[in-house]
Amino acid sequence: MRVRVATATITAFFGLGAAILATPHAGAAGGDRPVVVSHRGASGYAPENTLAAIDKAAAMGVGWVENDVQRTRDGQLVVIHDATLDRTTDVKRLFPQRSPWRVKDFTAREIARLDAGSWFGRRFAGARVPTLWQYMRRVAHNHQSLVLEIKNPQLYPGIERQTLDLLGRQGWLDRGHLRDRLLVQSFSAASVRKVHALRPAIRTAYLGTPKVTELKAYARFADQVNSEYTKLSAPYVSEVHALRGPHGQPVKVFAWIVNRADDARRLTGFGVDGLITNVPDVVRTAVTAP
Ligand code: G3P
Ligand code: CA
């Protein structure tokens, strides 16, 4: 979903530099409001997974962003959602002969030439597909926190270890960051399990909605179950909360992709701990309004 709101309106309403929002450990379990996470950055207002998208989230005072990490042909980690480059860049124009334009078939230098902003709007022309290194620098600069998704790990053997190495080199695996600045998630249970085994102190989330009877097995390696929002119900959220995750705390639930105020309020009523959204302003207003 793509929602356009004039920057001036957003800025006037929230104020640049507004307070960064709640920690990931705030949540419905204690009666708090859910954490709001900007999906692929504030992707309703800026091209997804670009530095512009996380800057937009920061300008709106949103402290949590989500991204997608994959790998180039020459082994660089980059932030992009699709396994191919054609939806969100001008790769077809620059490299017409390279169909199907898979991320893993292009070098980092080639990907750095692509325009990852124009598809979304002319004013974003020239935005780039960031390397994970560049992206982490910007998240840190913005004092933001990150839900990092390892995307399509079956295509990139060893991507878990490589990602953690990079995070470690940028200082993201110290105690402070591990406590409340970083969550690593994947649709691949094997990948989440690997992250947990490599670095047990990292908080992790499985993307999906396991059957209630299977939840206990997931709670051995995942601190959270992050589910597509239409699959959630109040009883399901209670079942998840009843379990203890690998860090001894109740397993949490984040819902995605919640872009409507009524859905945000309904899910808050279910007791979810976080709402992942393309339009963090809409969701934040919905869950904080009296
Ligand atoms: O964070 C949840 C969400 O990102 C999962 O779906 O396809 O947007 O990566 P997708
Ligand atoms: Ca994602």
CSV table of C-alpha atoms and ligand atoms in Angstrom, one decimal:
chain,number,residue,atom,x,y,z
A,1,MET,CA,0.0,0.0,0.0
A,2,ARG,CA,1.3,3.4,-0.9
A,3,VAL,CA,0.0,6.4,1.0
A,4,ARG,CA,1.1,9.9,0.2
A,5,VAL,CA,0.9,12.7,2.8
A,6,ALA,CA,2.6,16.0,2.3
A,7,THR,CA,5.8,16.2,4.2
A,8,ALA,CA,4.8,19.6,5.6
A,9,THR,CA,1.7,18.1,7.1
A,10,ILE,CA,3.6,15.3,8.8
A,11,THR,CA,6.3,17.6,10.1
A,12,ALA,CA,3.8,20.1,11.4
A,13,PHE,CA,1.8,17.4,13.2
A,14,PHE,CA,4.6,15.4,14.8
A,15,GLY,CA,7.5,17.8,14.8
A,16,LEU,CA,10.9,16.9,13.5
A,17,GLY,CA,13.0,15.2,16.2
A,18,ALA,CA,10.0,14.1,18.1
A,19,ALA,CA,10.6,11.7,20.9
A,20,ILE,CA,11.6,8.2,19.7
A,21,LEU,CA,8.9,5.7,20.5
A,22,ALA,CA,8.6,2.9,22.9
A,23,THR,CA,11.0,0.0,23.5
A,24,PRO,CA,10.3,-3.4,22.1
A,25,HIS,CA,9.5,-4.7,25.5
A,26,ALA,CA,6.7,-2.3,26.0
A,27,GLY,CA,3.6,-4.2,25.0
A,28,ALA,CA,0.1,-5.2,25.7
A,29,ALA,CA,1.0,-7.8,28.2
A,30,GLY,CA,1.5,-5.1,30.8
A,31,GLY,CA,-1.4,-3.0,29.5
A,32,ASP,CA,1.0,-0.7,27.6
A,33,ARG,CA,0.3,0.3,24.0
A,34,PRO,CA,1.9,-1.8,21.3
A,35,VAL,CA,5.3,-0.8,19.8
A,36,VAL,CA,4.9,0.8,16.3
A,37,VAL,CA,7.4,-0.5,13.7
A,38,SER,CA,7.9,1.2,10.4
A,39,HIS,CA,7.8,-1.5,7.8
A,40,ARG,CA,10.7,-1.3,5.3
A,41,GLY,CA,11.1,2.2,6.8
A,42,ALA,CA,8.2,4.6,6.5
A,43,SER,CA,7.4,2.8,3.2
A,44,GLY,CA,4.0,4.5,2.8
A,45,TYR,CA,5.8,7.8,2.3
A,46,ALA,CA,9.2,7.0,0.9
A,47,PRO,CA,10.7,4.2,-1.2
A,48,GLU,CA,10.9,1.0,0.8
A,49,ASN,CA,14.2,-0.1,2.3
A,50,THR,CA,16.1,3.1,1.3
A,51,LEU,CA,17.8,5.5,3.7
A,52,ALA,CA,15.1,8.0,2.8
A,53,ALA,CA,12.5,5.6,4.2
A,54,ILE,CA,14.3,5.3,7.6
A,55,ASP,CA,14.9,9.1,7.7
A,56,LYS,CA,11.2,9.6,7.1
A,57,ALA,CA,10.4,7.4,10.0
A,58,ALA,CA,12.9,9.3,12.2
A,59,ALA,CA,11.4,12.6,11.1
A,60,MET,CA,8.0,11.2,12.3
A,61,GLY,CA,9.5,10.3,15.6
A,62,VAL,CA,9.3,6.6,15.0
A,63,GLY,CA,12.0,4.7,16.7
A,64,TRP,CA,11.6,1.3,15.2
A,65,VAL,CA,12.2,0.3,11.6
A,66,GLU,CA,12.1,-3.0,9.8
A,67,ASN,CA,14.2,-4.1,6.8
A,68,ASP,CA,15.0,-7.0,4.5
A,69,VAL,CA,18.6,-8.3,4.0
A,70,GLN,CA,19.9,-10.2,1.0
A,71,ARG,CA,23.3,-10.8,-0.7
A,72,THR,CA,24.9,-9.8,-3.9
A,73,ARG,CA,26.9,-11.9,-6.3
A,74,ASP,CA,30.2,-10.8,-4.8
A,75,GLY,CA,29.0,-11.3,-1.2
A,76,GLN,CA,27.9,-7.9,0.0
A,77,LEU,CA,24.8,-7.7,2.2
A,78,VAL,CA,22.2,-5.3,0.8
A,79,VAL,CA,18.8,-4.1,2.0
A,80,ILE,CA,16.0,-5.0,-0.4
A,81,HIS,CA,12.8,-6.9,-0.2
A,82,ASP,CA,12.3,-8.8,-3.5
A,83,ALA,CA,14.7,-11.5,-4.7
A,84,THR,CA,14.8,-9.5,-8.0
A,85,LEU,CA,15.7,-5.9,-8.6
A,86,ASP,CA,13.1,-4.9,-11.2
A,87,ARG,CA,10.1,-3.8,-9.1
A,88,THR,CA,12.0,-1.2,-7.1
A,89,THR,CA,14.8,-0.1,-9.3
A,90,ASP,CA,15.6,0.9,-12.9
A,91,VAL,CA,17.6,-2.2,-13.5
A,92,LYS,CA,15.8,-3.1,-16.7
A,93,ARG,CA,16.9,0.2,-18.2
A,94,LEU,CA,20.5,-0.1,-17.1
A,95,PHE,CA,20.9,-3.9,-17.7
A,96,PRO,CA,18.3,-4.9,-20.2
A,97,GLN,CA,20.0,-8.2,-21.0
A,98,ARG,CA,20.2,-9.5,-17.4
A,99,SER,CA,16.7,-10.9,-16.9
A,100,PRO,CA,15.4,-12.1,-14.4
A,101,TRP,CA,17.5,-9.4,-12.6
A,102,ARG,CA,18.1,-11.4,-9.4
A,103,VAL,CA,19.8,-9.7,-6.5
A,104,LYS,CA,22.2,-12.6,-6.2
A,105,ASP,CA,23.3,-12.3,-9.9
A,106,PHE,CA,24.5,-8.6,-9.6
A,107,THR,CA,27.6,-7.3,-7.9
A,108,ALA,CA,27.4,-4.6,-5.2
A,109,ARG,CA,29.0,-2.1,-7.6
A,110,GLU,CA,26.3,-2.8,-10.2
A,111,ILE,CA,23.5,-2.5,-7.6
A,112,ALA,CA,25.0,0.8,-6.4
A,113,ARG,CA,24.3,2.3,-9.8
A,114,LEU,CA,20.6,1.6,-9.7
A,115,ASP,CA,17.9,4.2,-8.9
A,116,ALA,CA,15.8,2.8,-6.1
A,117,GLY,CA,13.7,5.9,-5.7
A,118,SER,CA,12.1,7.1,-8.9
A,119,TRP,CA,9.6,4.2,-9.1
A,120,PHE,CA,8.0,5.7,-5.9
A,121,GLY,CA,8.2,9.4,-6.8
A,122,ARG,CA,10.3,11.8,-8.8
A,123,ARG,CA,11.5,13.6,-5.6
A,124,PHE,CA,13.2,10.4,-4.6
A,125,ALA,CA,15.2,10.0,-7.8
A,126,GLY,CA,18.7,8.9,-7.1
A,127,ALA,CA,17.9,7.0,-3.9
A,128,ARG,CA,20.1,3.8,-3.8
A,129,VAL,CA,19.7,0.2,-2.6
A,130,PRO,CA,21.8,0.6,0.6
A,131,THR,CA,24.3,-1.9,1.7
A,132,LEU,CA,23.6,-3.3,5.2
A,133,TRP,CA,26.7,-1.5,6.3
A,134,GLN,CA,25.4,1.9,5.1
A,135,TYR,CA,21.9,1.1,6.5
A,136,MET,CA,23.2,0.3,10.0
A,137,ARG,CA,25.2,3.5,10.1
A,138,ARG,CA,22.1,5.5,9.3
A,139,VAL,CA,19.9,3.6,11.8
A,140,ALA,CA,22.5,4.3,14.5
A,141,HIS,CA,22.8,8.0,13.4
A,142,ASN,CA,19.0,8.3,13.7
A,143,HIS,CA,19.1,6.6,17.1
A,144,GLN,CA,16.6,4.1,15.8
A,145,SER,CA,16.1,0.4,16.6
A,146,LEU,CA,15.8,-2.4,14.1
A,147,VAL,CA,13.8,-5.4,13.2
A,148,LEU,CA,16.2,-7.0,10.8
A,149,GLU,CA,14.7,-9.6,8.5
A,150,ILE,CA,16.9,-12.2,6.9
A,151,LYS,CA,15.1,-12.6,3.5
A,152,ASN,CA,15.2,-15.7,1.3
A,153,PRO,CA,18.0,-17.3,3.4
A,154,GLN,CA,17.8,-20.5,1.3
A,155,LEU,CA,19.4,-18.4,-1.5
A,156,TYR,CA,22.3,-17.2,0.5
A,157,PRO,CA,24.1,-20.0,2.5
A,158,GLY,CA,25.8,-18.6,5.6
A,159,ILE,CA,23.9,-15.3,5.5
A,160,GLU,CA,23.1,-15.6,9.2
A,161,ARG,CA,26.7,-15.7,10.3
A,162,GLN,CA,27.7,-13.0,7.9
A,163,THR,CA,24.9,-10.7,9.1
A,164,LEU,CA,25.8,-11.2,12.7
A,165,ASP,CA,29.5,-10.5,11.9
A,166,LEU,CA,28.5,-7.2,10.3
A,167,LEU,CA,26.3,-6.3,13.2
A,168,GLY,CA,29.1,-7.1,15.7
A,169,ARG,CA,31.6,-4.9,13.8
A,170,GLN,CA,29.2,-2.0,14.0
A,171,GLY,CA,28.7,-2.4,17.7
A,172,TRP,CA,25.1,-3.8,17.5
A,173,LEU,CA,25.8,-6.9,19.5
A,174,ASP,CA,26.7,-5.2,22.8
A,175,ARG,CA,24.5,-5.6,25.8
A,176,GLY,CA,22.7,-2.3,25.3
A,177,HIS,CA,21.7,-3.0,21.7
A,178,LEU,CA,20.8,-6.6,22.4
A,179,ARG,CA,18.5,-5.5,25.3
A,180,ASP,CA,16.2,-3.2,23.3
A,181,ARG,CA,17.6,-2.1,19.9
A,182,LEU,CA,17.6,-5.2,17.8
A,183,LEU,CA,15.3,-8.1,16.8
A,184,VAL,CA,16.2,-10.6,14.1
A,185,GLN,CA,13.4,-12.3,12.2
A,186,SER,CA,12.8,-14.6,9.3
A,187,PHE,CA,10.0,-16.6,7.6
A,188,SER,CA,12.5,-19.5,7.7
A,189,ALA,CA,12.4,-21.3,11.1
A,190,ALA,CA,15.8,-22.8,10.3
A,191,SER,CA,17.3,-19.4,9.8
A,192,VAL,CA,15.9,-18.1,13.1
A,193,ARG,CA,17.1,-21.2,14.9
A,194,LYS,CA,20.6,-20.6,13.4
A,195,VAL,CA,20.7,-17.0,14.6
A,196,HIS,CA,19.7,-18.2,18.0
A,197,ALA,CA,22.4,-20.9,18.0
A,198,LEU,CA,25.1,-18.6,16.8
A,199,ARG,CA,24.3,-15.8,19.3
A,200,PRO,CA,21.8,-16.9,21.9
A,201,ALA,CA,21.6,-13.4,23.4
A,202,ILE,CA,20.0,-11.9,20.3
A,203,ARG,CA,16.2,-11.6,20.4
A,204,THR,CA,14.6,-13.3,17.5
A,205,ALA,CA,11.2,-13.6,15.9
A,206,TYR,CA,9.6,-16.3,13.7
A,207,LEU,CA,7.5,-14.8,10.9
A,208,GLY,CA,4.4,-16.8,10.6
A,209,THR,CA,1.5,-18.2,12.6
A,210,PRO,CA,2.3,-21.6,13.9
A,211,LYS,CA,-0.5,-23.9,15.2
A,212,VAL,CA,-1.1,-23.5,18.9
A,213,THR,CA,0.1,-27.1,19.4
A,214,GLU,CA,3.4,-26.2,17.7
A,215,LEU,CA,4.1,-22.9,19.6
A,216,LYS,CA,6.1,-24.6,22.3
A,217,ALA,CA,8.7,-25.8,19.8
A,218,TYR,CA,9.1,-22.3,18.4
A,219,ALA,CA,9.5,-20.8,21.9
A,220,ARG,CA,12.8,-22.7,22.3
A,221,PHE,CA,14.5,-20.4,19.8
A,222,ALA,CA,12.1,-17.5,19.1
A,223,ASP,CA,11.2,-14.7,21.5
A,224,GLN,CA,8.4,-13.6,19.3
A,225,VAL,CA,5.9,-14.8,16.8
A,226,ASN,CA,5.3,-12.1,14.2
A,227,SER,CA,2.1,-12.9,12.3
A,228,GLU,CA,0.1,-11.6,9.3
A,229,TYR,CA,-2.5,-9.6,11.1
A,230,THR,CA,-5.6,-11.3,9.6
A,231,LYS,CA,-4.5,-14.6,11.1
A,232,LEU,CA,-4.5,-13.3,14.7
A,233,SER,CA,-7.2,-13.5,17.4
A,234,ALA,CA,-7.3,-12.7,21.1
A,235,PRO,CA,-7.2,-16.4,22.1
A,236,TYR,CA,-4.2,-17.0,19.9
A,237,VAL,CA,-2.3,-14.0,21.3
A,238,SER,CA,-3.0,-15.3,24.8
A,239,GLU,CA,-1.7,-18.8,23.9
A,240,VAL,CA,1.5,-17.2,22.7
A,241,HIS,CA,1.9,-15.0,25.8
A,242,ALA,CA,1.4,-18.0,28.0
A,243,LEU,CA,4.8,-19.4,26.8
A,244,ARG,CA,8.3,-18.4,27.9
A,245,GLY,CA,10.8,-17.7,25.2
A,246,PRO,CA,14.5,-18.5,25.1
A,247,HIS,CA,15.2,-15.5,27.4
A,248,GLY,CA,12.7,-16.6,30.0
A,249,GLN,CA,10.1,-13.9,29.2
A,250,PRO,CA,6.6,-14.3,27.7
A,251,VAL,CA,6.7,-14.8,24.0
A,252,LYS,CA,5.5,-11.7,22.2
A,253,VAL,CA,3.4,-11.1,19.1
A,254,PHE,CA,3.9,-8.4,16.5
A,255,ALA,CA,1.2,-8.1,13.8
A,256,TRP,CA,1.9,-7.1,10.1
A,257,ILE,CA,1.1,-5.2,7.9
A,258,VAL,CA,-1.4,-3.1,9.8
A,259,ASN,CA,-2.2,0.1,7.8
A,260,ARG,CA,-5.7,1.0,9.0
A,261,ALA,CA,-6.6,2.6,12.3
A,262,ASP,CA,-9.5,0.3,13.0
A,263,ASP,CA,-7.3,-2.8,12.5
A,264,ALA,CA,-4.7,-1.3,14.7
A,265,ARG,CA,-7.2,-0.7,17.5
A,266,ARG,CA,-8.7,-4.2,17.1
A,267,LEU,CA,-5.3,-5.9,17.3
A,268,THR,CA,-4.4,-3.8,20.3
A,269,GLY,CA,-7.5,-5.2,21.9
A,270,PHE,CA,-6.2,-8.7,21.1
A,271,GLY,CA,-3.1,-7.8,23.2
A,272,VAL,CA,-0.5,-7.7,20.5
A,273,ASP,CA,2.9,-6.3,21.5
A,274,GLY,CA,3.8,-4.6,18.3
A,275,LEU,CA,2.2,-3.3,15.0
A,276,ILE,CA,4.4,-3.3,11.9
A,277,THR,CA,3.0,-0.8,9.4
A,278,ASN,CA,3.8,1.3,6.3
A,279,VAL,CA,2.0,4.3,7.8
A,280,PRO,CA,3.3,4.6,11.4
A,281,ASP,CA,1.6,8.0,11.9
A,282,VAL,CA,-1.8,6.5,11.2
A,283,VAL,CA,-1.2,3.5,13.5
A,284,ARG,CA,0.4,5.6,16.3
A,285,THR,CA,-2.5,8.0,16.3
A,286,ALA,CA,-5.0,5.0,16.4
A,287,VAL,CA,-3.4,3.4,19.4
A,288,THR,CA,-2.6,6.5,21.4
A,289,ALA,CA,-5.9,8.3,20.9
A,290,PRO,CA,-8.0,8.4,24.1
B,1,G3P,O1,8.0,-7.6,9.2
B,1,G3P,C1,7.0,-8.3,8.6
B,1,G3P,C2,7.0,-8.3,7.1
B,1,G3P,O2,8.1,-7.6,6.7
B,1,G3P,C3,6.9,-9.6,6.5
B,1,G3P,O3,6.6,-9.5,5.2
B,1,G3P,O4,7.0,-9.6,2.8
B,1,G3P,O5,7.1,-7.4,3.9
B,1,G3P,O6,8.9,-9.0,4.3
B,1,G3P,P1,7.5,-8.9,4.0
B,2,CA,CA,10.2,-7.7,5.8
